[in-house]
XYZ file of C-alpha atoms in Angstrom:
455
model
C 160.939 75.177 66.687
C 160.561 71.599 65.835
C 156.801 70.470 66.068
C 156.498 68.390 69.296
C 154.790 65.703 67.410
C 157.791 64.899 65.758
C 160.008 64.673 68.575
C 158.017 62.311 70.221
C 158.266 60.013 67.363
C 161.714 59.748 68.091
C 161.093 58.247 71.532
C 157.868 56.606 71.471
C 156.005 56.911 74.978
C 155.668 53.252 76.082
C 158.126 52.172 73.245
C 160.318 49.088 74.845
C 163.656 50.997 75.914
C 164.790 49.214 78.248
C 166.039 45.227 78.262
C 166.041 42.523 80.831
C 169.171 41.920 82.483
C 171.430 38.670 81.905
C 171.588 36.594 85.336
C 174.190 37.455 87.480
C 177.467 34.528 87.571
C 174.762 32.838 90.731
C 172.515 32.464 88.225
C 170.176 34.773 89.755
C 168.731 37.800 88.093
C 169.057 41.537 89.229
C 166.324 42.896 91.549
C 163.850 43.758 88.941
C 163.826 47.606 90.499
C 167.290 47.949 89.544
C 167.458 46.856 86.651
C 164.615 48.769 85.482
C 166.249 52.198 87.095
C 169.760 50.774 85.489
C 168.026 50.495 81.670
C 166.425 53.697 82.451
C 169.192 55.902 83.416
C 170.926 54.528 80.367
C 168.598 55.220 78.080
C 168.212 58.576 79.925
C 171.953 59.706 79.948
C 172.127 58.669 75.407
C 169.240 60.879 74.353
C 170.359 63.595 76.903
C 173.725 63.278 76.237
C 173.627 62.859 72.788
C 171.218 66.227 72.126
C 172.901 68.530 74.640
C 176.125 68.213 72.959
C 174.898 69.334 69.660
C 172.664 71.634 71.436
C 175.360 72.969 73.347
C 177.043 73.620 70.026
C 175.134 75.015 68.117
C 174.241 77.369 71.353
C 178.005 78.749 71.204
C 177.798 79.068 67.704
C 174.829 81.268 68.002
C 176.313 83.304 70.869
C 179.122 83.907 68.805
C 177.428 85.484 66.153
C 174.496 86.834 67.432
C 175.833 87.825 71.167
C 174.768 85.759 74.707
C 171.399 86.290 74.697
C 171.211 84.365 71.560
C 173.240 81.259 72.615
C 170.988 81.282 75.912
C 167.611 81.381 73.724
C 168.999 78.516 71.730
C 170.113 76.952 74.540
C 167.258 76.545 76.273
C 165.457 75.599 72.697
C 167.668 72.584 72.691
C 166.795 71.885 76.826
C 163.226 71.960 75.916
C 164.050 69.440 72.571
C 165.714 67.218 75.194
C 163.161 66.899 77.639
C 160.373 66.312 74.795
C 163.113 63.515 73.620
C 162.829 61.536 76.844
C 158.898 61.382 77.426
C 156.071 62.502 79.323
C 157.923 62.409 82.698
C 160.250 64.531 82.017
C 158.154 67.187 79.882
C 155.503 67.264 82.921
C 158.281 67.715 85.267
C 159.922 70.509 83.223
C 156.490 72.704 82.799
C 156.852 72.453 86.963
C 159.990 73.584 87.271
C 159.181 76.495 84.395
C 157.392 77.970 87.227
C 160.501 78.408 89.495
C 162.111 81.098 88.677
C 163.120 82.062 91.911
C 165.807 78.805 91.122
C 166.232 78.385 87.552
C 167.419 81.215 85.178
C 164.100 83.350 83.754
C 165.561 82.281 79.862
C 165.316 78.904 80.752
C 162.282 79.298 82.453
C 160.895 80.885 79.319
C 161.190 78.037 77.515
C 160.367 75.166 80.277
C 156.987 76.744 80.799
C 155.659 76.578 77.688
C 156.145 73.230 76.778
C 153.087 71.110 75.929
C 152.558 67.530 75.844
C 150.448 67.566 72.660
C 150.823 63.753 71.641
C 149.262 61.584 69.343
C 146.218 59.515 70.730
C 146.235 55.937 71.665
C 144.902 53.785 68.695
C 141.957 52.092 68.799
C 144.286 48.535 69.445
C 146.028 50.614 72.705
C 142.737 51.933 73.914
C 141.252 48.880 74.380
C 144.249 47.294 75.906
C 144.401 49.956 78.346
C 140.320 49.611 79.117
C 141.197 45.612 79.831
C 143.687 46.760 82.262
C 141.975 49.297 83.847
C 137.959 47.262 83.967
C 138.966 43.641 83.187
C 135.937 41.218 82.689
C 133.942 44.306 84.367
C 133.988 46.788 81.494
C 130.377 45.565 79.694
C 128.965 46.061 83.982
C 130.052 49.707 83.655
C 129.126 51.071 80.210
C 126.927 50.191 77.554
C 129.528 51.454 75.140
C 133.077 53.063 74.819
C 133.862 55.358 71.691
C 137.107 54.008 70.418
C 138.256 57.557 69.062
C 139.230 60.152 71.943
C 137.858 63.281 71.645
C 141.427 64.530 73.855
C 144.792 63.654 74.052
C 147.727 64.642 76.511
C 150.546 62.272 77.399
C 149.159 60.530 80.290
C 145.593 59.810 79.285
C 143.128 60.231 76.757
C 139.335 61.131 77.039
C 136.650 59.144 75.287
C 133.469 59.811 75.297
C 131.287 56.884 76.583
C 127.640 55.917 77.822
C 126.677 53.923 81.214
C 123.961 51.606 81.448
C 121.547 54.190 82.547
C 122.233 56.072 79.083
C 123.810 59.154 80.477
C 126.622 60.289 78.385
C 129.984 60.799 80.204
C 133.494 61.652 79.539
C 136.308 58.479 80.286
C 139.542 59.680 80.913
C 141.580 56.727 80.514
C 145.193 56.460 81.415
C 147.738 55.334 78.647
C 148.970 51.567 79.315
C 152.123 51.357 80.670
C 152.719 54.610 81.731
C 152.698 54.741 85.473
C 155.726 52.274 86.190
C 157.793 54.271 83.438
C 156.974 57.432 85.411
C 157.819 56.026 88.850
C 161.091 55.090 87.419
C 161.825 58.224 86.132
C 160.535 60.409 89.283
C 162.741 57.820 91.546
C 165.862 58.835 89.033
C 165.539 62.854 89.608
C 165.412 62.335 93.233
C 168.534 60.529 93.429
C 170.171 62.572 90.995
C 168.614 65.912 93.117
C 170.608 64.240 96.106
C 173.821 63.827 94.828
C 173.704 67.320 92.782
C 172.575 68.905 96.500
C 176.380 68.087 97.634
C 178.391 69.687 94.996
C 179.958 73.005 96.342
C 178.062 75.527 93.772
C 174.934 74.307 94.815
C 175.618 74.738 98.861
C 172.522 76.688 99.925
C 170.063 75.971 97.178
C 166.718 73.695 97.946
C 167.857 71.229 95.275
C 166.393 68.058 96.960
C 162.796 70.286 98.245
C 162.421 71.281 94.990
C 163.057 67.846 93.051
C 160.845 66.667 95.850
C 158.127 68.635 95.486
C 158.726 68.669 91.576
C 158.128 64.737 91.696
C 154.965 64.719 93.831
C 153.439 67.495 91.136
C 154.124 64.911 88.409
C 153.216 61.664 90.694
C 150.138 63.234 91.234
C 149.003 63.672 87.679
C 149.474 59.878 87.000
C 147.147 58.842 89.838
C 143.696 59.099 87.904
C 141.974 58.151 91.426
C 143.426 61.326 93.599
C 142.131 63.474 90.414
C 138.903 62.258 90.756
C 138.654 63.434 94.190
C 140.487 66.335 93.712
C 137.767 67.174 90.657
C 134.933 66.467 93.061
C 137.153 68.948 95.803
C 136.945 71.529 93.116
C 133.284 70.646 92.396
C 132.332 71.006 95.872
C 134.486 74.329 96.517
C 133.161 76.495 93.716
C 129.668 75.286 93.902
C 129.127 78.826 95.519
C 130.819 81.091 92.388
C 128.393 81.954 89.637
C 128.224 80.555 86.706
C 131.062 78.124 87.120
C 130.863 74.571 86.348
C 132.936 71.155 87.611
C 131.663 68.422 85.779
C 130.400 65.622 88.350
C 132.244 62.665 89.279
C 131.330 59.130 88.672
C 132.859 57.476 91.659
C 131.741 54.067 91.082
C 132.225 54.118 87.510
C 135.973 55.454 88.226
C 139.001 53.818 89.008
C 142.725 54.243 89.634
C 143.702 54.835 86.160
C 140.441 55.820 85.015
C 137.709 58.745 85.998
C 134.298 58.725 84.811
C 132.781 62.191 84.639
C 129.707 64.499 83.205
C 129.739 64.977 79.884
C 129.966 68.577 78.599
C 128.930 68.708 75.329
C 129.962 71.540 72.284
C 133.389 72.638 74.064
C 135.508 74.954 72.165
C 138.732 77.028 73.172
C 137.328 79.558 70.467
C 133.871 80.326 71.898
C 134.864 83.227 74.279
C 136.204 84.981 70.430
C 132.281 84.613 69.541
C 131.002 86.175 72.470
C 130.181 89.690 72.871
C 132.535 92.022 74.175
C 129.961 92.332 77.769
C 130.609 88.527 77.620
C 133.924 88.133 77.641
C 134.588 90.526 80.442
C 131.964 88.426 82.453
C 134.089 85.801 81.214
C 137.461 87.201 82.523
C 135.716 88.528 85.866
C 134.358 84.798 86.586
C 137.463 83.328 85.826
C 139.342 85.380 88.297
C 136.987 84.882 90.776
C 137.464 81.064 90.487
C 141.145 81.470 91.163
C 140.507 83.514 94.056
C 138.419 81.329 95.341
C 140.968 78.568 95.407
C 143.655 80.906 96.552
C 141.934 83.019 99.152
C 139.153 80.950 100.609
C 139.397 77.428 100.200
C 143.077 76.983 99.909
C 142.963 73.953 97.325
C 144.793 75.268 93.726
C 143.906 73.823 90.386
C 147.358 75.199 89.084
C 146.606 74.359 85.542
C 144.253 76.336 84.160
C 145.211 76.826 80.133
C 142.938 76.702 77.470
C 141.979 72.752 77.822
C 141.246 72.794 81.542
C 139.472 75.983 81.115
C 136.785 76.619 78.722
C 133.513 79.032 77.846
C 129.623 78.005 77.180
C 127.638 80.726 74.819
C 125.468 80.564 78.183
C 127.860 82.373 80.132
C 129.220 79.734 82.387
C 133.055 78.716 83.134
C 133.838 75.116 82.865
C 136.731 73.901 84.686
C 138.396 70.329 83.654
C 140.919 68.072 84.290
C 142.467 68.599 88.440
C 145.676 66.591 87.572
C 147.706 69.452 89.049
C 146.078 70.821 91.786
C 147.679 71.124 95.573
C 146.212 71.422 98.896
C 147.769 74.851 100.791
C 148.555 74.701 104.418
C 146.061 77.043 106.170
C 149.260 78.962 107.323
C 150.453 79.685 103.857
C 146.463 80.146 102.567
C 146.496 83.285 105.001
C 150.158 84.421 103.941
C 149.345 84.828 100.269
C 146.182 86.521 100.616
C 148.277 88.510 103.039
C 150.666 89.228 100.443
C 148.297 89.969 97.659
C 146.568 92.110 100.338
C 149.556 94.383 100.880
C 150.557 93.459 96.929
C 147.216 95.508 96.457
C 147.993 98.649 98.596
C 151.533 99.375 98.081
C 153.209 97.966 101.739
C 155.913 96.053 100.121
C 157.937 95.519 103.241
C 155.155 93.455 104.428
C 155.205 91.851 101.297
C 159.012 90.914 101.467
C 158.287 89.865 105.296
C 156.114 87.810 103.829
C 158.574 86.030 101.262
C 161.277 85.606 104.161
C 158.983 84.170 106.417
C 157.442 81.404 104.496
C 160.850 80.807 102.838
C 162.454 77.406 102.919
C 166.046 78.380 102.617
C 167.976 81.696 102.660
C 171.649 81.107 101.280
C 174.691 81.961 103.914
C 175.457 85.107 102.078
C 172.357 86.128 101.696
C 172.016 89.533 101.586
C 168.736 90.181 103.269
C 168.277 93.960 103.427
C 169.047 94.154 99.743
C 166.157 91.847 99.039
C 163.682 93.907 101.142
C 164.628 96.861 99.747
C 164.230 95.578 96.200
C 160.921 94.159 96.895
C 159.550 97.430 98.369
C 160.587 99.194 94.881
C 158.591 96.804 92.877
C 155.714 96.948 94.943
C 155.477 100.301 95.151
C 156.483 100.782 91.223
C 153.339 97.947 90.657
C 150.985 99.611 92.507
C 151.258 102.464 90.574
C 150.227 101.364 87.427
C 147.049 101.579 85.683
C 144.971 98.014 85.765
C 146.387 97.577 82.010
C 149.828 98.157 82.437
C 150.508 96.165 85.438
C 151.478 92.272 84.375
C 151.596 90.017 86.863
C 153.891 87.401 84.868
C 156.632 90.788 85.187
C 155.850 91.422 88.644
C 156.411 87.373 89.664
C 159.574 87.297 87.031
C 161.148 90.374 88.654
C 159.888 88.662 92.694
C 161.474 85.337 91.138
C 164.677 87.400 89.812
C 165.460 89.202 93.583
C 164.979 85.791 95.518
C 167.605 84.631 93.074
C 170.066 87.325 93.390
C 170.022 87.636 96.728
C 169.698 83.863 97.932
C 166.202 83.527 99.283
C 164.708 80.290 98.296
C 160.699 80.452 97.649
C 158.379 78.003 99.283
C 156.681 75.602 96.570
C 153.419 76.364 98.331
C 154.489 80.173 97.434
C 155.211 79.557 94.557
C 152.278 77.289 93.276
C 149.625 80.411 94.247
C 151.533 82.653 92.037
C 151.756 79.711 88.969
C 147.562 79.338 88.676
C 147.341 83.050 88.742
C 150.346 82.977 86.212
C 148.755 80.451 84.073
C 145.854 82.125 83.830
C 146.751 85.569 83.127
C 147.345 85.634 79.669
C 143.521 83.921 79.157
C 141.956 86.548 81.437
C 143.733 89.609 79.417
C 142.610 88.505 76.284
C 138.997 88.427 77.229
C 139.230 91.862 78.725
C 142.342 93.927 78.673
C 140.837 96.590 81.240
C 140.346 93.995 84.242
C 141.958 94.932 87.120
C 143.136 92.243 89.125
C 143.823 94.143 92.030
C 140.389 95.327 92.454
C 138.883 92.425 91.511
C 140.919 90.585 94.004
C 139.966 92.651 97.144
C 136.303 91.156 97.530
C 137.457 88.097 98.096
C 140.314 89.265 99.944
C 138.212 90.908 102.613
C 135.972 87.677 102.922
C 139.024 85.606 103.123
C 140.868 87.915 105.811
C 137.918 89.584 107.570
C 135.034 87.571 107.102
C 133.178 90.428 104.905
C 130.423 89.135 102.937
């Protein structure tokens, strides 16, 4: 696959795509709104257009020699090119809708999940720019100095670390210039394209404009640096009570909009865990899980992003968790349904669980074929339960869930759908640390708390 990196060179994020308008025969100018949207959706339509029809051909190509689940793989490899193509908005909105598979086809999911937003850091010229913006004349009042190399970089913002007047050493996540109004312009795009895809005949039936909605408030709410500063001190505050877990602290008056201010945790490595004993890592994995079913279970508030980056390992045993841009707030309705679901998940009553899935569903298609679905999640239930803590997968068990909504025209909830994407994300981490866990079991503590009040 074509390195990421290079991609984005193509399409610079904040590089000037789009041009001011000539005045109109009055003289006047355009509302500046649509023009912007206008230049946008041009821009938008040439790389897409451009890259899905040689992506589209050299798809058939590939299915003709190689058979259809070829073209589709290569396919969706061009999809996932695309979206890189056309910026930050677009690849944060595609790793969202990777996780609904209960909408889009599982080989394009594949593909859609995956995708990272591994960009090069601002340079030292666009760092400072973006501090001006952010602190103005204020910026010597709140630290006594700034690195001007990041120590992290993701598409939205880059981390730097940084000292206040007091001489404690924090971490500055500082939002890229430029990069919210781009953003806005491209979330206010997919909903109006959502809206007029919703009234084509093949898509009669299918959430189009819930999802995009939802979809665009997931992305929106990884630009707003402020709402992930509370949301970091929401985490903070919730898993204060797990063991050995650490949320770095919040610097609220240090923070702003486009900028958070936190603790600085020094000698982070994804590789530690790989260093650690055996006994450690499956502390590790055990702690980890707990976190997530803390969020799920208890407190109802879902970091859903929990890769290696947000998640990391101290050689003292504690789990750090970082960076809340992707976190949601559950409904205490839906907080009760899932841990009713694992619950029943957990002891083989899969008509409870499919109860579950219809009730809390946003849309179930006219031919919907309802019985079908109930019976086919009672089989996988009951085929899950069975197996031994290492064979079961929950990435299969959601992709075959995700594949019977589908076929039989249920359409998930997003606040379904979000508790199964953090345990998703974080599944693959947890199994490498310790292969034996047993998520299950480990679940059920918290489960019982959660349900029953059992402490």
């Amino acid at each position: 696959m074509v390195p990421l990196k290079f991609l984005l060179s193509l399409s610079p994020i904040g590089s000037p795509i789009l041009r001011v308008a000539p005045p109109t025969e009055s003289g006047r100018s355009p509302a500046p709104e649509r023009v912007r949207l206008t230049g946008r959706a041009l821009a938008i339509g040439a790389v897409a257009t451009a890259s899905m029809a040689a992506g589209l051909a050299t798809a058939s190509a590939t299915a003709v020699r190689h058979g259809r689940p070829a073209g589709r793989r290569r396919l969706a490899r061009e999809v996932a090119r695309t979206v890189v193509r056309l910026g930050p908005t677009f690849i944060k909105a595609a790793q969202v809708l990777g996780t609904r598979r209960d909408v889009v086809p599982a080989w394009l999911c594949d593909e859609l999940s995956v995708l990272q937003d591994d960009v090069p850091p601002m340079s030292v010229a666009q760092g400072r720019t973006a501090l001006r913006e952010v602190y103005g004349d204020q910026v010597d009042e709140v630290f006594a100095a700034v690195e001007e190399t990041p120590v992290a970089s993701g598409s939205i913002a880059c981390v730097y670390r940084a000292t206040l007047p007091d001489g404690g050493t924090v971490a500055l996540k500082l939002r890229r210039s430029g990069i919210g109004p781009q953003m806005a312009a491209d979330l206010a795009l997919l909903r109006r394209g959502a809206a007029l895809v919703a009234r084509l005949p093949m898509f009669r039936g299918v959430p189009v404009r819930e999802v995009v909605d939802n979809l665009c408030d997931s992305v929106l709410g990884q630009v707003d640096l402020g709402r992930e500063g509370r949301d970091l001190g929401r985490l903070r505050e919730d898993l204060g009570s797990v063991p050995r877990v650490l949320v770095p602290r919040v610097h609220p008056g240090a923070s702003r909009p486009a900028a958070i201010v936190m603790d600085f945790i020094p000698d982070l490595a994804v590789d530690t865990a790989a260093q650690c004993s055996r006994a450690m890592r499956r502390t590790f994995a055990a702690s980890t899980l707990t976190v997530v079913y803390q969020m799920l279970f208890i407190n109802g508030f879902v970091h859903c992003d929990l890769h290696p980056g947000n998640l990391y390992f101290t050689r003292g045993g504690q789990v750090v968790v970082l960076d809340a841009g992707f976190s949601v707030q559950l409904s205490e309705r839906m907080r009760e349904l899932f841990a009713d679901f694992f619950l029943n998940m957990s002891i083989g009553r899969g008509d409870r669980c499919a109860a579950i899935v219809l009730e809390s569903a946003i849309g179930v298609s006219e031919d919907a074929n309802v019985p079908a679905f109930t019976d086919g999640v009672k089989d996988l239930v009951a085929r899950s339960y069975k197996l031994s803590a290492k064979e079961f997968s929950l990435i299969a068990f959601a992709g075959e869930l995700f594949d019977l909504q589908r076929r039989h025209g249920v359409a998930a909830s997003p606040e379904l759908v979000f508790p199964l994407l953090s345990l998703l994300v974080v599944e693959g981490t947890v199994r490498a640390l310790d292969p034996d866990i047993d998520f299950q079991e480990t679940a059920k503590p918290v489960l019982n708390r959660a349900l029953f009040g059992i402490r």
